Short mmCIF file of C-alpha atoms in Angstrom, two decimals:
data_model
loop_
_atom_site.label_atom_id
_atom_site.label_comp_id
_atom_site.label_asym_id
_atom_site.label_seq_id
_atom_site.Cartn_x
_atom_site.Cartn_y
_atom_site.Cartn_z
CA UNK A 1 -2.14 35.82 -5.61
CA UNK A 2 -5.17 33.89 -4.48
CA UNK A 3 -7.52 33.82 -7.31
CA UNK A 4 -11.44 35.08 -6.88
CA UNK A 5 -14.08 32.70 -5.98
CA UNK A 6 -17.15 33.63 -8.10
CA UNK A 7 -20.55 34.61 -5.66
CA UNK A 8 -22.97 32.06 -6.58
CA UNK A 9 -26.34 33.62 -8.00
CA UNK A 10 -29.15 32.97 -5.85
CA UNK A 11 -32.42 32.62 -8.70
CA UNK A 12 -35.22 35.23 -7.69
CA UNK A 13 -38.66 33.84 -8.76
CA UNK A 14 -41.27 36.01 -9.53
CA UNK A 15 -45.22 35.61 -11.03
CA UNK A 16 -43.76 37.68 -13.87
CA UNK A 17 -40.71 34.59 -14.83
CA UNK A 18 -42.97 31.81 -14.16
CA UNK A 19 -45.43 33.53 -17.30
CA UNK A 20 -42.44 34.18 -19.17
CA UNK A 21 -40.33 31.09 -18.60
CA UNK A 22 -43.40 28.77 -19.43
CA UNK A 23 -43.93 30.84 -22.64
CA UNK A 24 -40.66 30.03 -23.90
CA UNK A 25 -40.74 26.29 -22.81
CA UNK A 26 -43.34 25.81 -25.35
CA UNK A 27 -43.14 28.40 -28.07
CA UNK A 28 -39.29 27.06 -28.26
CA UNK A 29 -39.45 23.68 -27.20
CA UNK A 30 -36.64 23.95 -24.63
CA UNK A 31 -35.10 20.71 -23.66
CA UNK A 32 -31.07 21.92 -22.81
CA UNK A 33 -28.82 25.30 -21.80
CA UNK A 34 -27.97 25.32 -25.72
CA UNK A 35 -31.42 26.00 -25.88
CA UNK A 36 -31.70 28.21 -23.97
CA UNK A 37 -29.07 30.65 -25.46
CA UNK A 38 -30.78 29.60 -28.41
CA UNK A 39 -33.70 30.93 -27.44
CA UNK A 40 -32.29 34.07 -26.12
CA UNK A 41 -30.75 34.35 -29.35
CA UNK A 42 -34.30 34.86 -31.09
CA UNK A 43 -35.69 37.07 -29.03
CA UNK A 44 -32.71 39.27 -28.96
CA UNK A 45 -32.77 39.13 -32.86
CA UNK A 46 -37.14 39.54 -32.60
CA UNK A 47 -36.96 42.52 -29.92
CA UNK A 48 -34.65 45.17 -32.55
CA UNK A 49 -36.37 44.22 -35.27
CA UNK A 50 -39.67 45.30 -33.82
CA UNK A 51 -37.15 48.10 -32.05
CA UNK A 52 -36.23 49.26 -35.44
CA UNK A 53 -39.92 48.67 -36.54
CA UNK A 54 -41.16 50.91 -34.40
CA UNK A 55 -38.30 53.72 -35.33
CA UNK A 56 -39.15 53.64 -38.96
CA UNK A 57 -42.69 54.35 -37.84
CA UNK A 58 -41.43 57.22 -36.26
CA UNK A 59 -39.12 58.35 -39.40
CA UNK A 60 -41.71 58.01 -42.35
CA UNK A 61 -44.54 59.41 -40.08
CA UNK A 62 -46.91 56.51 -40.44
CA UNK A 63 -47.64 52.46 -39.48
CA UNK A 64 -47.09 49.91 -40.92
CA UNK A 65 -50.16 49.44 -42.50
CA UNK A 66 -51.29 52.83 -42.28
CA UNK A 67 -51.81 54.70 -45.95
CA UNK A 68 -49.62 57.89 -46.37
CA UNK A 69 -49.54 60.60 -49.04
CA UNK A 70 -45.57 61.47 -48.03
CA UNK A 71 -42.83 60.68 -50.64
CA UNK A 72 -40.92 58.66 -48.21
CA UNK A 73 -42.02 55.04 -48.10
CA UNK A 74 -40.84 51.35 -47.06
CA UNK A 75 -38.84 49.58 -49.49
CA UNK A 76 -37.79 46.43 -47.94
CA UNK A 77 -35.60 45.28 -45.73
CA UNK A 78 -31.42 44.83 -46.22
CA UNK A 79 -30.28 42.07 -44.22
CA UNK A 80 -27.48 42.58 -41.92
CA UNK A 81 -24.81 40.01 -39.21
CA UNK A 82 -24.01 41.61 -35.72
CA UNK A 83 -22.47 39.81 -33.11
CA UNK A 84 -24.15 40.37 -29.87
CA UNK A 85 -22.76 38.37 -25.89
CA UNK A 86 -24.81 35.61 -27.74
CA UNK A 87 -22.70 35.09 -30.59
CA UNK A 88 -23.54 36.45 -34.03
CA UNK A 89 -26.94 37.03 -35.84
CA UNK A 90 -28.62 38.03 -38.82
CA UNK A 91 -30.82 40.25 -38.52
CA UNK A 92 -33.54 42.42 -41.46
CA UNK A 93 -32.82 46.21 -40.96
CA UNK A 94 -36.04 47.63 -42.85
CA UNK A 95 -35.19 50.67 -45.74
CA UNK A 96 -37.45 53.36 -47.14
CA UNK A 97 -37.03 54.48 -50.40
CA UNK A 98 -34.42 57.70 -50.12
CA UNK A 99 -32.67 56.03 -48.03
CA UNK A 100 -32.44 58.45 -45.13
CA UNK A 101 -33.62 56.41 -42.31
CA UNK A 102 -30.68 55.98 -39.65
CA UNK A 103 -31.57 53.35 -37.11
CA UNK A 104 -30.43 53.18 -33.53
CA UNK A 105 -30.96 50.14 -31.82
CA UNK A 106 -28.20 49.71 -34.16
CA UNK A 107 -26.21 51.93 -35.87
CA UNK A 108 -25.23 52.25 -39.29
CA UNK A 109 -22.07 50.22 -39.74
CA UNK A 110 -22.23 49.34 -36.31
CA UNK A 111 -21.32 45.60 -36.76
CA UNK A 112 -21.28 44.93 -32.66
CA UNK A 113 -23.65 45.22 -30.16
CA UNK A 114 -21.82 43.30 -26.83
CA UNK A 115 -20.77 46.89 -25.12
CA UNK A 116 -22.81 46.03 -22.14
CA UNK A 117 -19.47 44.44 -20.54
CA UNK A 118 -17.77 47.80 -21.63
CA UNK A 119 -20.44 49.32 -19.40
CA UNK A 120 -19.69 47.41 -16.66
CA UNK A 121 -16.07 47.42 -16.62
CA UNK A 122 -16.69 51.37 -16.75
CA UNK A 123 -19.35 51.04 -13.65
CA UNK A 124 -16.53 48.72 -11.91
CA UNK A 125 -13.95 51.71 -12.92
CA UNK A 126 -16.10 54.30 -10.89
CA UNK A 127 -15.58 52.06 -7.32
CA UNK A 128 -19.09 50.24 -8.05
CA UNK A 129 -20.08 46.85 -6.27
CA UNK A 130 -20.43 43.99 -8.58
CA UNK A 131 -24.01 44.06 -6.52
CA UNK A 132 -23.80 47.65 -6.89
CA UNK A 133 -23.64 46.74 -11.41
CA UNK A 134 -26.02 44.62 -10.84
CA UNK A 135 -28.70 46.13 -9.75
CA UNK A 136 -27.83 49.27 -11.26
CA UNK A 137 -28.05 47.38 -15.27
CA UNK A 138 -32.25 45.80 -14.08
CA UNK A 139 -32.87 49.88 -13.47
CA UNK A 140 -31.38 50.52 -16.19
CA UNK A 141 -31.85 47.94 -18.93
CA UNK A 142 -34.35 46.09 -17.43
CA UNK A 143 -32.44 42.30 -17.20
CA UNK A 144 -30.59 40.93 -14.28
CA UNK A 145 -26.81 39.90 -14.40
CA UNK A 146 -25.86 37.98 -11.73
CA UNK A 147 -22.68 39.23 -9.70
CA UNK A 148 -20.75 36.03 -11.33
CA UNK A 149 -20.91 37.03 -14.60
CA UNK A 150 -20.35 40.75 -13.47
CA UNK A 151 -17.22 39.43 -12.21
CA UNK A 152 -16.29 37.02 -15.24
CA UNK A 153 -16.52 40.21 -16.74
CA UNK A 154 -14.47 42.06 -15.34
CA UNK A 155 -11.99 39.04 -15.16
CA UNK A 156 -11.32 39.74 -19.01
CA UNK A 157 -9.15 42.79 -17.81
CA UNK A 158 -6.77 40.86 -15.89
CA UNK A 159 -4.48 40.17 -18.94
CA UNK A 160 -4.61 43.38 -19.55
CA UNK A 161 -3.89 44.00 -15.90
CA UNK A 162 -0.61 41.82 -16.51
CA UNK A 163 0.38 43.85 -19.79
CA UNK A 164 -0.13 47.72 -18.03
CA UNK A 165 2.35 46.02 -14.64
CA UNK A 166 4.62 44.57 -17.14
CA UNK A 167 5.00 47.09 -19.77
CA UNK A 168 8.43 49.62 -20.19
CA UNK A 169 9.50 52.47 -19.15
CA UNK A 170 11.19 55.45 -18.76
CA UNK A 171 15.14 54.87 -17.79
CA UNK A 172 14.60 58.12 -15.78
CA UNK A 173 12.58 59.35 -13.42
CA UNK A 174 13.37 62.83 -11.65
CA UNK A 175 10.72 62.23 -9.35
CA UNK A 176 9.38 59.20 -7.36
CA UNK A 177 6.78 58.54 -5.09
CA UNK A 178 5.44 55.71 -3.31
CA UNK A 179 1.78 55.55 -1.19
CA UNK A 180 0.33 53.40 0.47
CA UNK A 181 -3.71 52.74 0.84
CA UNK A 182 -5.44 50.10 3.73
CA UNK A 183 -8.14 47.92 2.04
CA UNK A 184 -10.36 45.55 3.93
CA UNK A 185 -9.66 41.91 1.97
CA UNK A 186 -11.52 39.02 2.67
CA UNK A 187 -9.87 35.58 2.79
CA UNK A 188 -10.76 32.58 3.55
CA UNK A 189 -13.66 33.50 5.69
CA UNK A 190 -10.99 36.02 7.54
CA UNK A 191 -11.32 39.51 6.74
CA UNK A 192 -7.91 40.67 6.94
CA UNK A 193 -6.07 44.69 5.95
CA UNK A 194 -4.05 44.48 3.01
CA UNK A 195 -1.87 47.75 1.49
CA UNK A 196 -2.52 49.35 -2.59
CA UNK A 197 1.34 50.33 -2.71
CA UNK A 198 0.83 52.87 -5.52
CA UNK A 199 4.15 54.44 -7.49
CA UNK A 200 3.46 57.27 -9.50
CA UNK A 201 6.25 59.52 -10.64
CA UNK A 202 7.37 61.80 -13.26
CA UNK A 203 9.10 61.35 -16.12
CA UNK A 204 11.68 63.38 -18.50
CA UNK A 205 8.56 65.67 -20.29
CA UNK A 206 7.62 65.82 -16.42
CA UNK A 207 4.45 63.70 -16.87
CA UNK A 208 2.96 62.23 -14.42
CA UNK A 209 2.08 58.37 -14.61
CA UNK A 210 1.34 55.93 -12.65
CA UNK A 211 4.51 53.13 -13.27
CA UNK A 212 3.18 50.05 -10.57
CA UNK A 213 0.09 48.65 -8.32
CA UNK A 214 1.08 46.62 -5.42
CA UNK A 215 -0.92 44.66 -3.57
CA UNK A 216 0.66 43.36 -0.25
CA UNK A 217 0.30 43.20 3.80
CA UNK A 218 4.25 43.29 5.04
CA UNK A 219 6.48 46.14 4.87
CA UNK A 220 10.30 44.84 4.69
CA UNK A 221 13.50 46.07 3.34
CA UNK A 222 13.09 43.16 1.41
CA UNK A 223 9.58 43.65 0.19
CA UNK A 224 11.04 47.11 -1.04
CA UNK A 225 13.91 45.63 -2.71
CA UNK A 226 11.87 43.56 -4.81
CA UNK A 227 9.84 46.22 -5.87
CA UNK A 228 12.41 48.62 -6.67
CA UNK A 229 14.10 45.78 -8.65
CA UNK A 230 10.52 44.86 -10.62
CA UNK A 231 11.57 48.72 -11.81
CA UNK A 232 14.75 47.70 -12.90
CA UNK A 233 13.34 45.47 -15.10
CA UNK A 234 11.13 47.61 -17.02
CA UNK A 235 14.21 49.69 -17.42
CA UNK A 236 14.59 52.39 -15.08
CA UNK A 237 18.33 53.43 -14.55
CA UNK A 238 18.15 55.77 -12.56
CA UNK A 239 15.66 57.97 -10.12
CA UNK A 240 17.12 60.93 -8.94
CA UNK A 241 14.08 61.60 -5.68
CA UNK A 242 12.04 59.17 -4.17
CA UNK A 243 9.78 60.68 -1.62
CA UNK A 244 7.34 58.54 0.75
CA UNK A 245 6.23 57.59 3.91
CA UNK A 246 8.09 56.29 6.51
CA UNK A 247 7.12 53.10 5.27
CA UNK A 248 9.86 50.17 6.83
CA UNK A 249 12.55 49.24 4.71
CA UNK A 250 12.03 51.53 2.11
CA UNK A 251 15.11 53.40 2.83
CA UNK A 252 18.02 50.65 2.60
CA UNK A 253 16.06 49.33 -0.06
CA UNK A 254 16.57 52.71 -2.15
CA UNK A 255 20.07 52.33 -0.90
CA UNK A 256 20.82 48.51 -2.60
CA UNK A 257 18.60 49.16 -5.70
CA UNK A 258 19.53 52.87 -5.89
CA UNK A 259 22.25 53.74 -4.52
CA UNK A 260 22.17 57.35 -5.79
CA UNK A 261 18.64 58.54 -5.48
CA UNK A 262 17.79 60.78 -2.70
CA UNK A 263 15.33 58.95 -0.41
CA UNK A 264 12.89 61.90 0.78
CA UNK A 265 10.68 62.10 3.40
CA UNK A 266 7.05 63.30 2.33
CA UNK A 267 6.58 66.75 3.97
CA UNK A 268 2.78 66.43 3.15
CA UNK A 269 2.66 62.18 5.52
CA UNK A 270 4.99 63.83 8.40
CA UNK A 271 2.31 66.76 8.78
CA UNK A 272 -0.36 64.69 9.05
CA UNK A 273 1.50 62.26 11.17
CA UNK A 274 2.30 65.37 13.52
CA UNK A 275 -1.67 66.70 13.88
CA UNK A 276 -2.66 63.31 14.69
CA UNK A 277 -1.14 64.64 18.72
CA UNK A 278 -2.94 67.52 18.48
CA UNK A 279 -6.17 68.80 19.16
CA UNK A 280 -8.74 70.83 17.16
CA UNK A 281 -8.80 73.87 18.75
CA UNK A 282 -4.77 74.19 18.56
CA UNK A 283 -4.86 72.82 14.92
CA UNK A 284 -4.47 76.22 13.15
CA UNK A 285 -1.68 77.29 15.05
CA UNK A 286 0.13 74.57 14.96
CA UNK A 287 -0.27 74.12 11.15
CA UNK A 288 1.30 77.78 11.15
CA UNK A 289 4.30 76.72 13.06
CA UNK A 290 5.12 73.79 10.92
CA UNK A 291 5.45 75.66 7.97
CA UNK A 292 8.30 77.86 9.20
CA UNK A 293 9.89 74.83 9.07
CA UNK A 294 9.39 73.40 5.93
CA UNK A 295 8.40 76.22 4.49
CA UNK A 296 12.01 77.97 5.27
CA UNK A 297 14.60 79.22 2.65
CA UNK A 298 17.37 76.93 3.87
CA UNK A 299 18.43 73.89 5.88
CA UNK A 300 19.97 76.20 8.77
CA UNK A 301 16.88 78.09 9.19
CA UNK A 302 14.68 74.70 9.38
CA UNK A 303 16.74 73.68 12.55
CA UNK A 304 15.90 77.25 14.02
CA UNK A 305 12.51 76.62 13.28
CA UNK A 306 12.21 73.27 13.92
CA UNK A 307 14.33 74.22 17.69
CA UNK A 308 11.25 77.37 18.38
CA UNK A 309 8.41 74.45 17.42
CA UNK A 310 9.57 72.28 19.36
CA UNK A 311 10.05 74.38 22.76
CA UNK A 312 6.93 75.94 22.17
CA UNK A 313 4.96 73.11 21.62
CA UNK A 314 6.77 70.19 23.51
CA UNK A 315 4.84 70.32 27.21
CA UNK A 316 1.43 70.66 25.78
CA UNK A 317 2.10 67.63 23.01
CA UNK A 318 5.03 66.08 24.36
CA UNK A 319 5.72 63.15 21.49
CA UNK A 320 4.50 65.79 18.66
CA UNK A 321 7.65 67.09 17.30
CA UNK A 322 10.13 63.80 18.07
CA UNK A 323 9.80 62.42 14.07
CA UNK A 324 11.29 65.84 12.50
CA UNK A 325 14.36 65.33 14.61
CA UNK A 326 14.37 61.64 14.26
CA UNK A 327 14.07 61.62 10.10
CA UNK A 328 15.81 64.64 9.40
CA UNK A 329 18.03 63.17 7.46
CA UNK A 330 14.87 62.13 5.33
CA UNK A 331 13.41 65.37 5.83
CA UNK A 332 16.65 67.50 5.13
CA UNK A 333 17.29 67.57 1.63
CA UNK A 334 14.14 69.18 0.37
CA UNK A 335 15.78 72.14 1.07
CA UNK A 336 18.51 72.75 -1.29
CA UNK A 337 15.97 72.98 -3.40
CA UNK A 338 14.47 76.13 -5.36
CA UNK A 339 10.64 76.84 -4.29
CA UNK A 340 9.55 75.26 -7.26
CA UNK A 341 10.75 72.19 -7.08
CA UNK A 342 10.39 72.23 -3.65
CA UNK A 343 6.46 72.29 -5.11
CA UNK A 344 7.17 69.10 -7.45
CA UNK A 345 7.82 67.29 -4.29
CA UNK A 346 5.86 67.96 -1.71
CA UNK A 347 2.81 69.47 -2.63
CA UNK A 348 1.15 66.33 -4.68
CA UNK A 349 -2.03 67.88 -5.79
CA UNK A 350 -2.21 64.99 -8.75
CA UNK A 351 -1.76 62.36 -5.97
CA UNK A 352 -3.63 63.78 -3.42
CA UNK A 353 -6.34 63.47 -6.52
CA UNK A 354 -5.71 60.15 -7.53
CA UNK A 355 -5.51 58.97 -4.10
CA UNK A 356 -9.00 60.86 -3.72
CA UNK A 357 -10.38 57.90 -5.79
CA UNK A 358 -8.50 55.23 -4.14
CA UNK A 359 -10.33 56.56 -1.06
CA UNK A 360 -13.31 56.23 -3.04
CA UNK A 361 -13.57 52.79 -3.05
CA UNK A 362 -13.16 52.68 0.37
CA UNK A 363 -16.25 54.86 0.99
CA UNK A 364 -18.03 51.79 -1.57
CA UNK A 365 -16.75 48.75 -0.24
CA UNK A 366 -15.76 48.07 3.48
CA UNK A 367 -14.81 44.97 2.59
CA UNK A 368 -13.27 43.42 -0.76
CA UNK A 369 -14.50 39.42 -1.38
CA UNK A 370 -10.47 39.07 -3.12
CA UNK A 371 -7.31 40.64 -3.26
CA UNK A 372 -7.47 39.83 -7.19
CA UNK A 373 -10.73 41.87 -7.05
CA UNK A 374 -9.26 44.72 -4.92
CA UNK A 375 -6.45 44.47 -7.55
CA UNK A 376 -9.12 45.03 -10.25
CA UNK A 377 -10.90 47.55 -8.52
CA UNK A 378 -7.34 49.41 -7.66
CA UNK A 379 -6.58 49.05 -11.62
CA UNK A 380 -9.48 50.74 -12.75
CA UNK A 381 -9.54 53.48 -10.58
CA UNK A 382 -6.03 54.10 -12.26
CA UNK A 383 -7.24 53.94 -14.93
CA UNK A 384 -10.26 56.69 -15.01
CA UNK A 385 -8.41 59.31 -12.82
CA UNK A 386 -5.42 59.27 -14.93
CA UNK A 387 -6.95 60.08 -18.51
CA UNK A 388 -6.60 63.70 -18.12
CA UNK A 389 -2.76 63.07 -17.26
CA UNK A 390 -1.29 64.98 -20.98
CA UNK A 391 -0.19 68.18 -19.98
CA UNK A 392 3.50 68.31 -18.07
CA UNK A 393 3.14 69.60 -14.59
CA UNK A 394 3.54 73.41 -14.13
CA UNK A 395 7.06 75.18 -14.67
CA UNK A 396 8.60 72.30 -15.73
CA UNK A 397 10.78 73.37 -17.73
CA UNK A 398 12.78 75.69 -14.88
CA UNK A 399 12.26 72.52 -12.48
CA UNK A 400 13.64 70.34 -14.66
CA UNK A 401 17.03 73.20 -16.04
CA UNK A 402 17.65 72.95 -11.66
CA UNK A 403 17.75 69.17 -11.52
CA UNK A 404 19.69 69.02 -14.09
CA UNK A 405 22.76 70.99 -12.68
CA UNK A 406 22.58 69.19 -9.51
CA UNK A 407 21.88 65.67 -10.78
CA UNK A 408 25.03 66.41 -13.34
CA UNK A 409 24.46 63.62 -16.14
CA UNK A 410 21.90 62.02 -14.89
CA UNK A 411 19.15 63.73 -16.50
CA UNK A 412 18.29 62.92 -20.50
CA UNK A 413 18.99 66.84 -22.68
#
């Protein structure tokens, strides 16, 4: 994976900035970059102190220089050491006689104020670009954050991504999905399309999880075999049903890596691919006819429906139904399952919700600066989107029972 090139920050000078810089130079006798860091650290500490003094004024109801008849008053300062983006520093926290003052800028028992990193990562996870994050920080917090700095912050999650990509997995997955979303990525000044292959699954407890995300360029049986072997190396011994679109070489790779696994052509993608041939005015009746195929109670009735639909629409859309006949061996396994199991296989609401999150990245970023930037965005978006994946899918007990009978001995009891 190519290392992301950090963008060069262009300083935008204003009269206000010049005045501040001149005052800093005079006040701190700045001679080096280290002196700048020390000056900013001192300014941060002084700013925190002034903000806490203002908070104390509000708490007591009068300013430091004023007199008051209240029975609560200032009672000196308490030293406190905190960690910031500029390192450790000692600050003086104002105290009141009744010990009821609760500072907000640095709260009680708070030792670290460098959480700006988490704010940056959270914005990155929501699909914002480094430029958008920089502008947002300036609008909200009133300071500039160079795009290179933001990239440095988000780079800190790379070891976390690596750990996540190598974490142990369940031994068996009743259902696994593979889906692809394409992104534009800049590589040495050339923009090229890369596919992000997302592999979500349902574990034996009925909970959804994303096993891995692979960023690749060319599909082949060799490529998919390496992906499946990667899952094997992380502990996946068996997959009952693997649901995917017509990815090049996937069928051969499944046969090699998991010979007992049932390959199911994704019905959602199959329908979408068919509808590409259909004009808007015919979409509704055509979709209704397709349902008679994939919702048929048996394979025999599904084949009858396939013939009827093909005969009805072949004159107007001669190529629309060709892939159904060509891929029937990968479409047909679904007909041996009950409605409850079929719903798990082809009604992938959670997967569609996840894909909506990934598509949002495409809308917000027309081009990613590198494949590393794409992987970071995908990982953070995945983490954000799957936070709510805490409950088993609906009717999992019924589904698990049926799969246990059909695939005897392959699911844990």
